[in-house]
């Protein structure tokens, strides 16, 4: 019998952000997140680093928690209004007449994941494929409410990334290589197909809805098999050329169907059911107890055999316009392939967000430094009104603004991992990377272009190190030169949401008075 012990009282920590151990752990977490932050576009890391930087700056400034919270909320409103305005200097409109800006956005997302282990040509190749696949899922001439299609991803391990490709339509695994000749002899016009969601294995427990009459002295398995063969006879009579089942098909039924020139694919899986339904117009048949209604049949325009390494696949073309495509992803090993698949799914999500808001933000840290300069300038010009609205002193307001702007600059500085210094030009307020072995007086010749690639360095340009004192200024707008395009872009919607999450989470942490921990 176990010994009963007295329950210990809960541990209460007063003002946890004044606790040195907790602050040390938060700083360690911030350093860990900074080490993972790459060429931007990872809005989750952006939000986390900004949040922790806001907390750190508020504590270092000595501001009262409620004052820091009010100032942060006010400055978040200024950022949001500016980013959503037409005159925003760090936002670019995406031109859907050209795929270049979409490819740049996709490339920013993909290159932010170093675990994919991609070379520069491979990154560009996957970026182009991601945009191609995304555009294929957007219907061209659908009236009314537009419904986006699907991207089906097929992974092929052991082949180079540059072998990856995109096909319109759906590619299905075809283990039965004996039907290849039958595929190649089929006509290229519309072919009838049927799709089953019910198991056709012949197991009594998997027959789906319906009633089966069992007669005395009759073998149940034989009776079910007879019913399966009756089903086969119907599809032969109805001139079906492709027979697909989500689950297992009885071997006898498979043999019967193939004997009549029908291509059989089993174990399709639940994932491909919806894309195949959209592609063919077929209605999944959930039972074998009734005859197949004519409206349940679907059609495909053409069937082709595709081979990728050890995979033999059946390529189904839609009978008309259809926003379904298949992306074949290749990589050298399973781990890299898994990472690549995840980042392609994230890229698809980011590209879909552009349909709601066809804009992007400048990447490479330029949005963060530009925002910081804008907020400093605007806040200095509106100090009397801000102080009155927030109910704080001018000194407290200025401390809060400085902490907020330094936090934004800290996110831009987190992009540097090799000891290089982070700078901001005093004209457009873009982010620059400065090699440590170059003298300050030679910076104009060595900096090249800014983080997003829109601004080139010049000898007459002036810079300041991030998180250092500099005179506030209004960032000058960029020249509207269509021939100069940014090299790095971030998702507008995702980054705006991340900015809001970061500030709100930091304010929540600054508002915590007690931590109560159950130690039992």
XYZ file of C-alpha atoms in Angstrom:
520
model
C 0.000 0.000 0.000
C 1.436 3.366 -1.031
C 2.169 5.914 1.662
C -0.010 9.035 1.656
C 1.877 12.328 1.788
C 0.671 15.760 2.744
C -0.209 17.915 -0.225
C 2.250 20.777 -0.677
C 0.908 24.297 -1.121
C 1.079 25.856 -4.582
C 4.075 28.055 -5.339
C 3.268 31.695 -6.081
C 5.717 33.980 -7.895
C 5.043 37.701 -7.549
C 5.858 39.868 -10.626
C 7.492 37.041 -12.618
C 9.207 39.401 -15.083
C 11.207 40.816 -12.165
C 12.510 37.326 -11.412
C 16.123 36.979 -12.607
C 15.797 33.247 -13.332
C 12.694 33.731 -15.496
C 14.289 36.621 -17.387
C 17.388 34.527 -18.009
C 15.246 31.745 -19.480
C 13.370 34.208 -21.718
C 16.674 35.593 -22.982
C 17.925 32.080 -23.707
C 14.719 31.352 -25.629
C 15.150 34.559 -27.632
C 18.721 33.620 -28.564
C 17.582 30.154 -29.597
C 14.859 31.598 -31.826
C 17.291 34.106 -33.357
C 19.615 31.254 -34.311
C 16.774 29.629 -36.291
C 15.668 32.803 -38.087
C 16.642 32.801 -41.769
C 16.259 35.084 -44.853
C 12.857 35.946 -43.219
C 9.373 34.765 -44.333
C 9.007 32.604 -41.186
C 6.261 34.623 -39.542
C 6.066 32.319 -36.520
C 9.690 33.051 -35.615
C 9.141 36.725 -36.462
C 6.275 36.926 -33.956
C 8.194 35.084 -31.242
C 11.401 37.159 -31.569
C 9.472 40.442 -31.690
C 7.374 39.448 -28.675
C 10.413 38.599 -26.529
C 12.232 41.735 -27.685
C 9.252 43.907 -26.682
C 9.236 42.328 -23.221
C 12.989 42.816 -22.847
C 12.900 46.451 -23.986
C 9.991 47.257 -21.645
C 11.889 45.834 -18.657
C 15.159 47.570 -19.569
C 13.464 50.938 -19.983
C 11.995 50.778 -16.485
C 8.529 51.657 -17.771
C 5.557 50.687 -15.694
C 3.835 47.662 -17.198
C 0.519 49.411 -17.836
C 2.263 52.301 -19.599
C 4.292 49.969 -21.822
C 1.085 48.104 -22.723
C -0.756 51.304 -23.711
C 2.170 52.571 -25.796
C 2.548 49.180 -27.550
C -1.155 49.112 -28.415
C -0.988 52.647 -29.798
C 2.095 51.926 -31.919
C 0.579 48.671 -33.196
C -2.362 50.742 -34.441
C 0.031 53.108 -36.230
C 1.839 50.166 -37.859
C -1.397 48.522 -38.963
C -2.819 51.740 -40.439
C 0.414 52.445 -42.291
C 0.809 48.922 -43.670
C -2.791 48.873 -44.884
C -2.559 52.336 -46.437
C -1.950 53.054 -50.107
C 1.156 55.132 -49.388
C 3.001 52.394 -47.467
C 6.666 52.477 -48.496
C 7.456 48.845 -47.611
C 4.526 47.219 -49.452
C 4.433 46.174 -53.094
C 1.468 45.244 -55.234
C 1.593 41.781 -56.764
C 1.089 41.719 -60.513
C -0.787 38.562 -61.499
C -0.078 39.316 -65.148
C 3.506 38.292 -64.427
C 4.612 35.339 -62.349
C 7.912 36.960 -61.281
C 6.646 38.564 -58.065
C 4.867 35.349 -57.085
C 8.060 33.365 -57.706
C 9.992 35.845 -55.542
C 7.448 35.420 -52.738
C 7.564 31.624 -53.041
C 11.357 31.647 -53.093
C 11.440 33.692 -49.877
C 9.329 31.076 -48.108
C 11.304 28.109 -49.437
C 14.745 29.602 -48.777
C 13.764 30.321 -45.157
C 13.844 26.557 -44.467
C 17.509 25.459 -44.564
C 16.557 21.928 -43.481
C 15.391 21.326 -47.051
C 19.098 21.475 -48.048
C 18.549 23.105 -51.444
C 21.092 24.716 -53.729
C 20.254 28.070 -55.308
C 19.160 26.504 -58.662
C 17.068 23.936 -56.769
C 15.404 26.662 -54.687
C 14.498 28.607 -57.827
C 13.218 25.441 -59.549
C 10.934 24.508 -56.646
C 9.744 28.128 -56.374
C 8.690 28.112 -60.027
C 6.943 24.769 -59.628
C 5.089 25.990 -56.528
C 3.775 29.013 -58.432
C 2.894 26.891 -61.472
C 0.965 24.437 -59.294
C -0.790 27.280 -57.446
C -1.911 28.940 -60.682
C -3.251 25.615 -61.961
C -5.566 25.462 -58.910
C -7.155 28.819 -59.737
C -10.159 28.343 -62.075
C -9.986 30.516 -65.195
C -13.636 30.881 -66.186
C -15.794 29.784 -63.252
C -18.839 32.050 -62.821
C -20.016 33.135 -59.373
C -18.114 32.066 -56.259
C -14.678 30.730 -57.151
C -13.625 27.485 -55.494
C -9.899 26.764 -55.566
C -8.708 23.364 -56.690
C -6.225 20.965 -55.112
C -2.531 20.204 -55.386
C -1.796 16.489 -55.047
C 1.788 15.860 -53.904
C 3.694 12.709 -54.868
C 7.048 12.107 -53.155
C 9.890 10.356 -55.003
C 12.923 9.541 -52.877
C 16.436 9.120 -54.233
C 16.254 11.483 -57.208
C 17.588 15.006 -57.640
C 15.394 17.994 -56.788
C 15.651 19.286 -60.356
C 13.685 16.212 -61.488
C 10.632 17.562 -59.649
C 7.802 18.637 -61.926
C 4.109 19.547 -62.097
C 1.340 17.973 -64.193
C -2.247 19.116 -64.679
C -4.637 16.391 -63.560
C -4.057 13.537 -61.114
C -1.369 10.844 -61.057
C -2.248 7.554 -59.354
C 0.043 4.736 -58.290
C -0.382 1.811 -60.678
C 1.260 -1.328 -59.259
C -0.295 -3.511 -61.971
C 2.266 -3.107 -64.760
C 0.421 -5.659 -66.889
C -2.217 -3.084 -67.773
C 0.276 -0.671 -69.341
C -0.375 -2.055 -72.819
C -4.115 -1.632 -72.274
C -3.631 2.028 -71.309
C -1.615 2.757 -74.422
C -4.271 1.251 -76.692
C -7.188 3.184 -75.198
C -8.735 5.971 -77.306
C -7.882 9.522 -76.234
C -11.480 10.751 -76.068
C -13.655 10.838 -72.919
C -13.488 7.551 -70.990
C -16.057 6.451 -68.438
C -14.862 5.652 -64.907
C -16.377 4.602 -61.592
C -15.175 5.383 -58.065
C -15.993 3.272 -55.000
C -15.582 4.457 -51.412
C -16.866 1.130 -50.022
C -14.593 -1.874 -49.625
C -14.941 -4.476 -52.377
C -12.780 -7.053 -50.600
C -15.756 -9.316 -49.956
C -15.530 -9.134 -46.158
C -18.933 -9.231 -44.525
C -17.992 -6.493 -42.032
C -16.985 -4.009 -44.745
C -19.866 -4.185 -47.187
C -21.249 -0.806 -46.220
C -24.902 0.118 -45.812
C -27.638 -2.272 -46.901
C -29.258 -5.592 -46.121
C -27.946 -9.009 -47.110
C -30.279 -11.972 -47.134
C -28.558 -15.163 -45.980
C -30.146 -18.377 -47.237
C -29.752 -21.647 -45.320
C -27.155 -23.968 -46.797
C -25.623 -21.252 -48.992
C -21.984 -20.273 -48.430
C -21.822 -16.600 -47.402
C -18.500 -15.947 -49.143
C -19.830 -17.354 -52.399
C -22.957 -15.265 -52.143
C -20.956 -12.054 -51.606
C -18.617 -12.959 -54.452
C -21.595 -13.487 -56.750
C -22.821 -10.021 -55.847
C -19.386 -8.551 -56.606
C -19.364 -10.268 -59.996
C -22.825 -8.894 -60.740
C -21.355 -5.485 -60.064
C -18.547 -6.305 -62.484
C -21.004 -7.310 -65.159
C -22.810 -4.006 -64.832
C -19.680 -1.872 -65.275
C -18.644 -3.980 -68.285
C -22.083 -3.467 -69.788
C -21.886 0.282 -69.090
C -18.522 0.437 -70.952
C -16.470 1.568 -67.957
C -12.749 1.768 -68.759
C -11.349 2.794 -65.336
C -12.419 1.164 -62.049
C -11.071 2.827 -58.881
C -11.674 1.849 -55.263
C -10.631 3.726 -52.114
C -10.111 0.397 -50.341
C -9.434 -3.225 -51.347
C -10.930 -5.066 -54.350
C -11.462 -8.845 -54.277
C -8.873 -10.636 -56.491
C -11.594 -12.487 -58.410
C -13.381 -9.245 -59.243
C -10.076 -7.670 -60.290
C -9.347 -10.595 -62.614
C -12.841 -10.389 -64.106
C -12.577 -6.644 -64.766
C -9.088 -6.856 -66.279
C -10.224 -9.724 -68.432
C -12.694 -7.304 -70.010
C -10.061 -4.617 -70.669
C -10.835 -2.445 -67.617
C -8.000 -0.720 -65.749
C -8.294 -1.443 -62.025
C -6.793 0.674 -59.220
C -7.364 -0.231 -55.566
C -6.227 1.200 -52.195
C -6.579 4.766 -53.464
C -6.806 6.181 -49.928
C -9.001 8.898 -48.486
C -6.621 11.746 -49.444
C -7.118 11.333 -53.198
C -10.890 10.862 -53.095
C -11.787 14.565 -53.193
C -9.312 15.555 -55.956
C -10.394 12.597 -58.075
C -14.054 13.465 -57.569
C -13.429 17.060 -58.666
C -11.353 15.933 -61.644
C -13.749 13.333 -63.044
C -17.141 14.424 -61.778
C -17.704 10.926 -60.386
C -19.866 10.409 -57.314
C -18.267 7.884 -54.916
C -20.354 4.714 -54.635
C -20.655 3.704 -50.965
C -22.416 0.343 -51.359
C -22.622 -2.647 -53.664
C -26.198 -3.529 -52.804
C -27.778 -1.522 -55.603
C -27.051 -0.964 -59.256
C -24.729 1.940 -60.033
C -26.773 4.994 -61.071
C -25.740 6.640 -64.318
C -25.036 9.947 -62.554
C -22.374 8.256 -60.396
C -20.069 7.661 -63.360
C -17.305 10.113 -64.087
C -15.154 10.787 -67.140
C -11.498 11.327 -67.936
C -10.229 12.744 -71.208
C -7.033 10.795 -71.493
C -4.865 8.231 -69.698
C -1.087 8.119 -69.874
C 1.683 6.172 -68.149
C 4.337 8.204 -66.274
C 7.449 6.684 -64.699
C 9.437 8.319 -61.872
C 12.225 6.129 -60.555
C 10.592 2.961 -59.275
C 7.103 4.511 -59.412
C 4.789 3.713 -62.318
C 1.835 6.093 -62.324
C -1.368 6.536 -64.269
C -1.915 10.129 -65.393
C -5.584 11.152 -65.552
C -6.488 14.213 -67.615
C -9.776 16.009 -66.878
C -12.518 15.980 -69.549
C -12.698 19.792 -69.384
C -11.260 22.666 -67.359
C -10.343 21.497 -63.873
C -8.255 23.151 -61.146
C -6.503 19.958 -60.026
C -2.805 19.291 -60.498
C -0.099 16.937 -59.225
C 3.320 18.020 -57.982
C 6.059 15.399 -58.196
C 8.615 16.229 -55.493
C 12.045 14.586 -55.657
C 14.883 14.714 -53.139
C 17.926 12.734 -52.147
C 16.643 11.151 -48.916
C 13.473 10.724 -46.899
C 14.200 13.431 -44.298
C 14.936 16.144 -46.857
C 11.914 15.060 -48.896
C 9.624 15.380 -45.856
C 10.944 18.882 -45.144
C 10.497 19.862 -48.786
C 6.914 18.613 -48.810
C 6.069 20.647 -45.699
C 7.620 23.857 -47.052
C 5.772 23.441 -50.377
C 2.494 23.152 -48.481
C 3.349 26.324 -46.560
C 4.236 28.068 -49.821
C 0.872 27.099 -51.286
C -0.841 28.601 -48.231
C 1.129 31.866 -48.563
C 0.325 32.115 -52.280
C -3.363 31.549 -51.610
C -3.337 34.457 -49.164
C -2.380 36.748 -52.056
C -5.794 36.153 -53.637
C -7.386 37.869 -50.640
C -4.751 40.613 -50.418
C -2.656 40.940 -53.613
C 0.242 42.603 -51.816
C 3.554 41.610 -50.262
C 5.975 43.217 -47.845
C 9.651 43.824 -48.533
C 11.768 41.042 -47.056
C 15.342 40.780 -45.845
C 14.621 42.943 -42.756
C 13.691 46.027 -44.807
C 10.066 46.130 -43.629
C 11.156 46.040 -39.976
C 13.730 48.856 -40.289
C 11.391 50.931 -42.468
C 8.580 50.563 -39.923
C 10.904 51.497 -37.073
C 11.976 54.713 -38.843
C 8.385 55.566 -39.759
C 7.113 55.035 -36.198
C 9.944 57.144 -34.695
C 9.232 60.032 -37.082
C 5.443 59.943 -36.758
C 5.537 59.593 -32.976
C 7.911 62.545 -32.552
C 5.564 64.728 -34.614
C 2.513 63.680 -32.588
C 3.947 63.661 -29.037
C 1.442 66.112 -27.460
C -1.601 64.285 -28.835
C -0.165 60.851 -27.963
C 0.725 61.817 -24.388
C -2.756 63.187 -23.845
C -4.468 60.122 -25.303
C -2.333 57.569 -23.403
C -2.309 59.374 -20.076
C 1.451 59.198 -19.600
C 4.366 61.613 -19.452
C 6.364 62.652 -22.504
C 9.419 60.828 -21.180
C 7.442 57.611 -20.727
C 5.994 57.909 -24.235
C 9.433 58.428 -25.785
C 10.853 55.453 -23.858
C 7.983 53.269 -25.069
C 8.453 54.365 -28.696
C 12.193 53.752 -28.534
C 11.683 50.264 -27.079
C 9.116 49.380 -29.754
C 11.357 50.568 -32.609
C 14.436 48.838 -31.194
C 12.412 45.619 -31.008
C 11.551 45.881 -34.707
C 15.218 46.527 -35.492
C 16.206 43.526 -33.360
C 14.127 41.274 -35.625
C 15.994 42.585 -38.697
C 19.338 42.122 -36.928
C 18.382 38.513 -36.115
C 18.813 37.692 -39.820
C 22.599 37.947 -39.440
C 24.295 34.728 -38.290
C 27.919 35.084 -39.401
C 29.084 38.012 -37.316
C 28.133 40.675 -39.868
C 26.715 43.969 -38.616
C 23.222 45.263 -39.404
C 22.797 48.781 -40.760
C 19.977 51.032 -41.907
C 20.327 53.717 -44.557
C 19.139 57.179 -43.565
C 17.229 57.767 -46.810
C 14.790 54.901 -47.357
C 15.345 53.131 -43.986
C 16.174 49.765 -45.554
C 18.204 47.013 -43.893
C 21.833 46.390 -44.914
C 24.452 43.851 -43.984
C 27.974 45.108 -43.272
C 31.032 42.799 -43.393
C 33.105 43.136 -40.234
C 36.387 43.351 -42.168
C 35.367 46.434 -44.178
C 36.171 49.914 -42.843
C 33.272 52.286 -42.270
C 34.561 54.834 -44.803
C 34.463 52.178 -47.552
C 30.910 50.997 -46.876
C 29.444 52.606 -49.984
C 31.568 50.369 -52.190
C 31.028 47.096 -50.317
C 27.375 46.883 -49.263
C 25.923 46.032 -52.670
C 22.136 46.100 -52.280
C 19.802 46.199 -49.297
C 18.140 43.158 -47.760
C 15.173 43.161 -50.150
C 17.316 44.057 -53.175
C 15.490 47.248 -54.206
C 18.121 49.801 -53.149
C 21.733 49.867 -54.367
C 24.472 51.374 -52.210
C 26.280 54.571 -53.227
C 29.234 56.533 -51.839
C 27.024 59.484 -50.892
C 24.589 57.374 -48.888
C 24.561 57.553 -45.085
C 23.959 54.650 -42.728
C 23.497 53.983 -39.052
C 23.993 50.807 -37.060
C 20.778 49.220 -35.840
C 19.871 49.820 -32.199
C 21.955 52.978 -32.110
C 20.929 56.623 -31.752
C 20.168 58.484 -34.983
C 18.131 61.580 -35.889
C 14.538 60.696 -36.705
C 13.557 61.116 -40.357
C 10.722 60.283 -42.699
C 11.708 57.382 -45.023
C 11.800 58.609 -48.607
C 9.651 56.738 -51.158
C 11.400 54.572 -53.725
C 11.486 55.486 -57.394
C 8.839 53.671 -59.421
C 11.236 51.858 -61.737
C 9.478 48.762 -63.106
C 12.806 47.257 -64.159
C 13.943 46.983 -60.512
C 12.188 44.219 -58.630
C 12.705 43.069 -55.021
C 14.673 39.867 -54.497
C 12.979 38.968 -51.206
C 9.282 39.328 -50.349
C 7.212 38.385 -47.307
C 3.533 37.491 -47.104
C 1.546 40.636 -46.301
C -1.339 38.890 -44.529
C 0.846 36.472 -42.562
C 3.280 39.157 -41.393
C 0.561 41.601 -40.408
C -1.087 38.861 -38.336
C 2.282 37.947 -36.799
C 2.881 41.592 -35.842
C -0.462 41.726 -34.059
C 0.124 38.407 -32.289
C 3.597 39.517 -31.135
C 2.409 42.798 -29.604
C -0.698 41.300 -27.993
C 1.280 38.407 -26.517
C 3.971 40.742 -25.172
C 1.293 42.921 -23.582
C -0.294 39.854 -22.020
C 3.057 38.869 -20.486
C 3.688 42.421 -19.226
C 0.295 42.372 -17.535
C 0.973 39.185 -15.533
C 1.211 39.887 -11.796
C 1.424 36.397 -10.340
C 2.428 32.891 -11.422
C 0.778 30.109 -9.447
C 2.386 26.707 -9.886
C 1.122 23.370 -8.550
C 4.222 21.562 -7.232
C 2.510 18.278 -6.296
